[in-house]
Coordinates of C-alpha atoms in Angstrom, one line a residue:
M1 CA -22.4 -12.7 -5.6
N2 CA -25.0 -14.3 -3.6
H3 CA -27.0 -11.5 -1.6
S4 CA -28.5 -13.3 1.5
K5 CA -31.4 -11.9 3.3
E6 CA -29.4 -12.4 6.6
N7 CA -26.3 -10.7 5.3
K8 CA -25.5 -7.4 7.0
K9 CA -24.2 -4.4 4.9
V10 CA -20.9 -2.3 5.4
L11 CA -20.1 0.9 3.6
I12 CA -16.5 1.1 2.5
I13 CA -15.2 4.6 1.8
T14 CA -12.0 4.1 -0.3
Y15 CA -10.2 6.3 -2.7
Y16 CA -8.4 3.4 -4.5
W17 CA -10.8 1.1 -6.5
P18 CA -10.4 -0.6 -9.9
P19 CA -9.4 0.3 -12.6
S20 CA -6.9 1.9 -10.1
G21 CA -4.0 -0.4 -9.7
G22 CA -0.9 -0.6 -7.4
A23 CA -0.8 -1.8 -3.8
G24 CA -3.3 0.7 -2.3
V25 CA -6.3 -1.0 -4.1
Q26 CA -5.5 -4.6 -3.2
R27 CA -6.5 -4.7 0.4
W28 CA -10.0 -3.6 0.2
L29 CA -10.7 -5.2 -3.4
K30 CA -9.7 -8.6 -1.8
F31 CA -11.8 -8.0 1.4
S32 CA -14.7 -7.0 -0.8
K33 CA -14.3 -10.0 -2.9
Y34 CA -14.7 -12.6 -0.1
L35 CA -16.8 -10.7 2.7
N36 CA -20.0 -11.9 1.1
G37 CA -19.2 -15.5 2.0
F38 CA -18.9 -14.4 5.7
G39 CA -22.2 -12.7 6.0
W40 CA -21.3 -9.1 5.0
D41 CA -22.3 -7.3 1.6
P42 CA -19.9 -4.4 0.8
V43 CA -21.1 -1.2 -0.6
I44 CA -18.2 0.7 -2.1
F45 CA -18.0 4.6 -2.1
T46 CA -15.1 5.9 -4.4
P47 CA -14.4 8.7 -6.8
E48 CA -15.7 8.7 -10.3
N49 CA -12.6 10.3 -12.0
P50 CA -9.5 9.8 -9.7
D51 CA -6.0 10.8 -10.8
V52 CA -4.1 7.6 -9.8
P53 CA -0.6 6.8 -10.4
V54 CA -1.3 3.3 -11.7
V55 CA -4.2 1.9 -13.7
D56 CA -5.0 -1.8 -13.9
P57 CA -8.2 -2.5 -15.7
S58 CA -7.6 -6.2 -15.2
L59 CA -8.7 -5.9 -11.6
L60 CA -12.2 -4.9 -12.7
K61 CA -12.9 -8.7 -13.2
E62 CA -12.3 -9.1 -9.5
I63 CA -15.1 -6.9 -8.3
P64 CA -17.8 -9.3 -7.2
E65 CA -20.9 -9.5 -9.2
G66 CA -23.7 -7.4 -7.7
V67 CA -21.7 -5.2 -5.3
T68 CA -23.0 -1.5 -5.2
V69 CA -20.5 1.0 -6.1
L70 CA -21.3 4.6 -5.5
K71 CA -19.3 7.4 -7.3
I72 CA -19.3 11.0 -7.4
P73 CA -16.7 13.3 -9.2
I74 CA -13.5 14.6 -7.5
F75 CA -11.5 17.8 -8.1
E76 CA -7.9 16.6 -8.4
P77 CA -5.3 19.4 -7.9
S78 CA -2.7 17.2 -9.4
R79 CA -4.2 17.9 -12.8
V80 CA -3.7 21.6 -12.4
V81 CA 0.0 20.9 -11.3
A82 CA 0.5 19.0 -14.5
A83 CA -1.2 21.7 -16.7
I84 CA 1.1 24.5 -15.4
G85 CA 4.2 22.3 -16.0
G86 CA 4.8 20.8 -12.7
G87 CA 5.5 17.5 -14.2
K88 CA 3.4 14.3 -14.6
S89 CA 0.3 14.2 -12.6
T90 CA 0.8 11.6 -9.8
G91 CA -1.1 10.3 -6.6
R92 CA 1.3 12.1 -4.4
T93 CA 0.9 15.7 -5.7
G94 CA 4.0 17.5 -5.5
A95 CA 6.0 14.7 -4.1
E96 CA 8.2 14.3 -7.2
N97 CA 11.5 15.8 -6.6
K98 CA 12.8 17.1 -9.9
K99 CA 15.7 19.5 -10.5
G100 CA 16.2 22.1 -13.0
G101 CA 15.0 25.5 -14.0
N102 CA 11.5 26.7 -13.9
K103 CA 10.3 23.2 -13.2
S104 CA 12.1 23.0 -9.9
L105 CA 10.5 26.3 -8.9
I106 CA 7.0 25.2 -9.8
N107 CA 7.7 21.9 -8.0
E108 CA 8.8 23.7 -4.8
L109 CA 5.6 25.8 -5.0
T110 CA 3.4 22.8 -5.6
R111 CA 5.1 20.9 -2.8
W112 CA 4.4 24.0 -0.5
V113 CA 0.8 24.3 -1.5
R114 CA 0.1 20.5 -1.1
G115 CA 1.6 20.7 2.5
N116 CA 0.0 23.8 3.7
I117 CA -3.2 24.3 1.8
F118 CA -4.4 20.9 1.0
I119 CA -4.9 19.5 4.5
P120 CA -4.8 16.5 5.3
D121 CA -4.0 15.6 1.7
A122 CA -4.6 16.6 -2.0
R123 CA -8.2 15.0 -1.9
S124 CA -9.3 17.4 0.9
A125 CA -11.7 19.1 -1.6
W126 CA -13.6 15.9 -1.9
I127 CA -14.6 15.8 1.8
K128 CA -17.7 18.1 1.9
P129 CA -19.4 16.9 -1.4
S130 CA -18.9 13.3 -0.3
S131 CA -20.1 13.9 3.3
R132 CA -23.1 15.5 1.7
F133 CA -23.8 12.7 -0.7
L134 CA -23.5 9.9 1.7
K135 CA -25.7 11.5 4.4
K136 CA -28.4 11.7 1.9
W137 CA -27.9 8.2 0.7
L138 CA -27.8 6.8 4.2
A139 CA -30.9 8.6 5.1
K140 CA -32.6 6.2 2.5
N141 CA -30.5 3.2 2.7
H142 CA -29.6 0.9 5.7
V143 CA -26.0 -0.1 6.4
D144 CA -24.7 -1.6 9.6
A145 CA -21.1 -0.2 9.6
I146 CA -18.9 2.0 7.8
I147 CA -15.2 1.5 7.2
S148 CA -12.9 4.2 6.0
T149 CA -9.4 3.4 4.6
G150 CA -6.6 5.9 4.2
P151 CA -4.3 7.0 2.7
P152 CA -5.6 9.3 1.5
H153 CA -6.6 10.1 5.0
S154 CA -9.3 12.4 3.8
M155 CA -11.6 9.3 3.6
H156 CA -11.6 9.3 7.4
L157 CA -12.8 12.9 7.5
I158 CA -15.7 11.9 5.3
A159 CA -16.5 9.2 7.6
L160 CA -16.1 11.3 10.7
N161 CA -18.6 13.8 9.1
V162 CA -21.1 10.9 8.5
K163 CA -20.6 9.5 12.0
K164 CA -21.5 12.9 13.5
S165 CA -24.8 12.7 11.6
F166 CA -25.4 8.9 12.4
P167 CA -23.8 8.5 15.8
D168 CA -25.1 5.0 16.2
L169 CA -23.5 3.7 13.1
I170 CA -20.4 1.6 13.9
W171 CA -17.4 3.2 12.2
I172 CA -14.0 1.5 11.7
T173 CA -10.9 3.3 10.5
D174 CA -8.2 1.4 8.6
F175 CA -4.8 2.7 8.7
R176 CA -3.1 1.2 5.7
D177 CA -0.1 3.8 6.7
P178 CA 0.6 6.2 9.4
W179 CA -1.0 9.5 9.0
S180 CA 0.5 12.6 10.8
D181 CA 4.0 11.2 10.7
M182 CA 4.1 9.6 7.2
D183 CA 7.5 9.9 5.6
Y184 CA 6.6 11.8 2.5
L185 CA 5.1 14.7 4.5
D186 CA 8.6 16.0 5.0
E187 CA 8.8 16.7 1.2
F188 CA 5.9 19.1 1.4
K189 CA 7.6 21.9 3.4
M190 CA 4.6 21.8 6.0
G191 CA 4.6 24.8 8.4
A192 CA 3.9 24.4 12.1
R193 CA 0.4 25.4 11.6
A194 CA -0.4 22.9 9.1
R195 CA 1.4 20.1 11.1
K196 CA -0.8 21.0 14.1
K197 CA -3.9 20.8 11.9
L198 CA -3.0 17.4 10.6
V199 CA -2.3 16.0 14.3
E200 CA -5.6 17.5 15.3
M201 CA -7.5 15.9 12.5
E202 CA -5.9 12.5 13.2
R203 CA -6.7 12.7 17.0
E204 CA -10.4 13.7 16.2
V205 CA -10.7 10.7 14.0
V206 CA -9.0 8.2 16.4
K207 CA -11.2 9.6 19.3
N208 CA -14.5 9.3 17.5
C209 CA -14.2 6.1 15.5
D210 CA -15.4 2.9 17.2
H211 CA -12.5 0.7 16.1
I212 CA -9.0 1.0 14.4
L213 CA -7.6 -1.5 11.8
I214 CA -3.9 -1.4 11.2
N215 CA -1.7 -3.6 9.1
S216 CA 1.5 -3.1 10.8
P217 CA 1.8 -3.2 14.7
S218 CA 3.7 0.2 15.3
V219 CA 1.0 2.2 13.5
A220 CA -0.9 1.9 16.8
N221 CA 1.8 3.8 18.8
A222 CA 0.7 7.1 17.5
H223 CA -2.7 6.6 18.8
L224 CA -2.1 5.3 22.3
E225 CA -2.4 8.5 24.2
I226 CA -5.8 9.1 22.6
S227 CA -7.1 5.4 22.8
D228 CA -6.1 2.3 24.4
K229 CA -4.6 -0.9 22.6
N230 CA -8.0 -2.6 22.7
K231 CA -9.3 -0.2 20.1
H232 CA -6.8 -1.5 17.6
T233 CA -7.0 -4.8 15.5
L234 CA -4.0 -5.9 13.5
I235 CA -5.0 -7.5 10.1
P236 CA -2.0 -7.5 7.8
N237 CA -2.0 -7.5 4.2
G238 CA -2.0 -10.7 2.4
W239 CA -2.0 -12.8 -0.8
D240 CA -4.9 -14.2 -2.9
N241 CA -4.9 -17.9 -3.7
N242 CA -6.9 -17.0 -7.0
D243 CA -4.0 -14.9 -8.2
F244 CA -1.6 -17.9 -8.1
E245 CA -3.9 -20.5 -9.8
N246 CA -2.5 -21.9 -13.0
I247 CA 0.7 -20.1 -12.6
K248 CA 3.6 -22.3 -12.1
S249 CA 7.5 -21.5 -11.9
V250 CA 9.6 -22.0 -14.9
P251 CA 12.3 -24.7 -14.7
D252 CA 15.3 -23.2 -13.2
N253 CA 17.7 -23.8 -16.0
R254 CA 18.6 -20.3 -17.1
K255 CA 22.4 -19.3 -16.9
R256 CA 21.8 -16.1 -15.0
F257 CA 20.3 -15.9 -11.5
R258 CA 17.2 -13.5 -11.8
I259 CA 16.1 -11.3 -8.9
G260 CA 12.8 -9.4 -9.4
H261 CA 11.5 -6.1 -7.6
F262 CA 7.8 -5.4 -7.8
G263 CA 6.6 -1.8 -7.3
A264 CA 7.8 1.8 -7.5
L265 CA 11.4 2.6 -6.7
Y266 CA 12.2 6.3 -5.9
G267 CA 14.1 8.6 -3.8
S268 CA 14.1 7.0 -0.3
R269 CA 13.2 3.7 -1.7
N270 CA 16.5 2.8 -3.2
A271 CA 19.1 0.1 -2.5
P272 CA 22.6 1.5 -3.4
G273 CA 24.5 -1.2 -1.3
L274 CA 22.8 -4.0 -3.3
W275 CA 23.3 -2.3 -6.7
K276 CA 27.3 -2.2 -5.7
A277 CA 27.2 -5.9 -4.3
V278 CA 25.6 -7.3 -7.6
T279 CA 28.3 -5.3 -9.8
K280 CA 31.0 -6.9 -7.6
W281 CA 29.2 -10.2 -7.8
N282 CA 29.2 -10.2 -11.6
S283 CA 32.8 -9.3 -11.9
E284 CA 33.8 -12.0 -9.6
Q285 CA 31.4 -15.0 -10.0
E286 CA 30.7 -17.4 -12.7
R287 CA 26.9 -17.4 -12.3
K288 CA 25.8 -13.9 -13.1
V289 CA 22.9 -11.9 -11.5
E290 CA 20.2 -10.0 -13.4
I291 CA 17.8 -7.8 -11.8
V292 CA 14.5 -7.0 -13.3
L293 CA 12.5 -3.9 -11.9
V294 CA 8.8 -4.1 -12.4
G295 CA 7.1 -0.7 -11.9
S296 CA 8.1 2.9 -12.2
I297 CA 11.7 4.2 -11.3
G298 CA 12.5 7.7 -10.0
E299 CA 15.3 9.8 -11.2
E300 CA 17.5 9.2 -8.2
V301 CA 17.2 5.5 -8.4
R302 CA 18.0 5.7 -12.2
K303 CA 21.1 7.6 -11.6
D304 CA 22.3 5.0 -9.1
I305 CA 21.7 2.1 -11.5
E306 CA 22.9 3.7 -14.9
N307 CA 26.2 2.0 -14.9
T308 CA 24.6 -1.3 -13.8
D309 CA 24.3 -3.4 -17.0
C310 CA 22.5 -6.4 -15.5
I311 CA 19.2 -4.5 -14.8
Q312 CA 16.0 -4.8 -17.1
H313 CA 13.0 -2.6 -16.5
L314 CA 9.4 -3.7 -17.1
P315 CA 7.4 -0.4 -16.5
G316 CA 3.6 -1.4 -17.0
V317 CA 2.4 -4.9 -16.2
N318 CA -1.0 -5.7 -14.6
H319 CA -1.2 -7.5 -11.2
K320 CA -1.7 -11.0 -12.6
E321 CA 1.2 -10.5 -15.0
A322 CA 3.3 -9.4 -12.1
I323 CA 2.6 -12.6 -10.3
L324 CA 3.7 -14.5 -13.3
E325 CA 6.9 -12.4 -13.5
M326 CA 7.5 -13.2 -9.7
M327 CA 7.2 -16.9 -10.5
N328 CA 9.8 -16.7 -13.2
C329 CA 12.3 -15.1 -10.9
D330 CA 14.8 -17.1 -8.9
A331 CA 14.5 -14.7 -5.9
L332 CA 12.6 -11.5 -5.0
L333 CA 13.8 -8.1 -3.8
L334 CA 11.9 -6.2 -1.2
V335 CA 13.0 -2.4 -0.6
Q336 CA 11.6 -0.5 2.4
N337 CA 11.7 3.2 2.5
N338 CA 14.8 4.6 4.1
T339 CA 13.0 6.8 6.5
D340 CA 12.0 6.7 10.1
P341 CA 8.0 6.6 9.6
A342 CA 8.8 3.6 7.3
R343 CA 9.8 1.7 10.3
K344 CA 6.1 1.4 11.3
C345 CA 5.1 -0.2 7.9
T346 CA 5.0 -3.7 6.5
P347 CA 4.9 -3.6 2.7
G348 CA 2.0 -5.5 1.3
K349 CA 4.1 -7.3 -1.4
V350 CA 6.0 -9.3 1.3
F351 CA 3.0 -11.6 1.7
E352 CA 2.7 -12.4 -2.1
Y353 CA 6.5 -12.8 -2.0
I354 CA 6.4 -15.6 0.6
A355 CA 3.4 -17.0 -1.2
T356 CA 5.8 -17.7 -4.2
Q357 CA 8.1 -19.8 -1.8
K358 CA 11.1 -17.9 -3.5
P359 CA 14.0 -16.7 -1.6
I360 CA 13.7 -12.9 -0.7
F361 CA 16.3 -10.2 -0.4
S362 CA 15.2 -7.6 2.1
I363 CA 16.6 -4.1 2.4
C364 CA 15.1 -2.3 5.4
N365 CA 16.0 -0.3 8.5
S366 CA 16.3 -2.2 11.9
P367 CA 14.5 -1.8 14.4
S368 CA 11.4 -1.8 12.3
D369 CA 8.0 -3.7 12.0
L370 CA 9.5 -5.2 8.8
A371 CA 12.7 -6.3 10.4
T372 CA 10.9 -7.9 13.3
R373 CA 8.5 -9.8 10.9
L374 CA 11.5 -11.0 8.8
T375 CA 13.3 -12.0 12.0
E376 CA 10.3 -14.1 13.2
W377 CA 10.3 -15.9 9.7
G378 CA 14.1 -16.3 9.9
L379 CA 14.8 -14.3 6.9
P380 CA 17.7 -12.2 6.1
F381 CA 17.7 -8.3 5.7
C382 CA 20.4 -5.5 5.5
D383 CA 20.3 -1.8 5.4
H384 CA 20.2 0.2 2.3
N385 CA 23.9 1.1 1.9
D386 CA 25.5 -2.1 3.2
D387 CA 27.1 -3.7 0.1
Q388 CA 28.9 -6.2 2.2
A389 CA 25.8 -7.7 3.9
A390 CA 24.0 -7.6 0.5
Y391 CA 26.9 -9.4 -1.2
K392 CA 26.8 -12.1 1.7
M393 CA 23.0 -12.4 1.2
L394 CA 23.6 -13.1 -2.6
H395 CA 26.2 -15.6 -1.8
N396 CA 24.0 -17.5 0.7
V397 CA 21.0 -17.7 -1.7
I398 CA 23.1 -18.3 -5.0
V399 CA 25.8 -20.8 -3.9
G400 CA 25.1 -21.4 0.0
D401 CA 22.2 -23.0 1.8
G402 CA 19.4 -20.9 0.3
Q403 CA 16.6 -19.9 2.6
G404 CA 13.8 -21.7 4.5
K405 CA 10.3 -21.6 3.3
I406 CA 7.6 -19.6 5.0
D407 CA 4.0 -20.9 5.5
P408 CA 2.0 -18.4 3.7
S409 CA -1.6 -19.8 4.7
P410 CA -2.3 -17.4 7.6
Y411 CA -2.0 -14.5 5.3
E412 CA -4.4 -15.8 2.6
R413 CA -7.0 -13.0 1.8
K414 CA -9.9 -15.2 2.5
E415 CA -8.5 -16.1 5.9
L416 CA -8.0 -12.5 6.7
T417 CA -11.5 -11.6 5.5
K418 CA -12.8 -14.1 8.0
E419 CA -11.0 -12.2 10.7
L420 CA -12.4 -8.8 9.4
S421 CA -15.9 -10.3 9.3
E422 CA -15.6 -11.7 13.0
L423 CA -14.5 -8.2 14.1
L424 CA -17.5 -6.7 12.3
D425 CA -19.9 -9.3 13.8
K426 CA -18.5 -8.3 17.3
L427 CA -18.7 -4.6 16.9
T428 CA -22.4 -4.7 15.5

């Protein structure tokens, strides 16, 4: 990393950072990778010992040389949940809905505690020590701007505390997902008092920050009564050209048509209509379909696919291997959560999918931000339980006219980082 005397500095407060893996880490790892080329040096603040659902040490290689990474320890309640028998420790403490005996009682209790005690989220105990640490650090070290990225939205509350002590410092919040109306909050049995507190926290953050980054248009709607639209800038997630270097598609000479899904499938992120359509297709058609699921699978999804013999599961692959697997598929599967708040989200993986130039089967609600985006691109989609529409999509891609190609260049990570740097330049 070439530090220039002219480069400005931006402090990025993020819970997810390598070796953490999964979708949450990609956005700010990639911005940090390219910011230096646009006149900004990132300084990362992140937990020393986070309890993350996915670990991907291969991403450590992507951290630019010379980037300052500040770390302090974090208390993770999920470890306590695991110790008392509440199931595997995950990034969504208490959000695993498992049935059966004592465990379900413990899970009910942990969900309630997560929703009503840990506000805004399970990382709330990290807010005070982090605020203290950063205030001391900033008293001795100059930065030109701060960016906080959530979820977990505790990161915004750390930045809010810092902003109160350094009011002249430009502060940008990055909403990778909605906050007070996020879909998994319903699982946490939140009482009216906790909900009210959560909404107040979000309002205070939106009011006090200088600018808001969003990656899907509708996220802004929740903030419009507090701030105007000019306070929001849409910079979507994207794909990194480097991830695709030296990775080629295999020749399409296999007998089966291979569809790949990348990322976790659980509860509301399920595609019962498609599983039915594939079973019907394989009983009727000469060229059979196989589905490869790359990532973790929740119990509800396992139950739905247990009688589908054409499904292969690859639980743990790193990001580069995932791209290789994508290129080895004939088509890719995108499943959006079947909840109202998910209508405001655009999954990051759709941009890597279009970069592969493969056909895409999308399962999502309409209207939604994702459905709007897919319609703009001329790509098909159907809802989660519609087996007839899913069958029709299979037919069009496997024996019909296929799908048009989308130009992925506007969503390349370097291009998006340029947009971010221009916003930073304008604000500072």
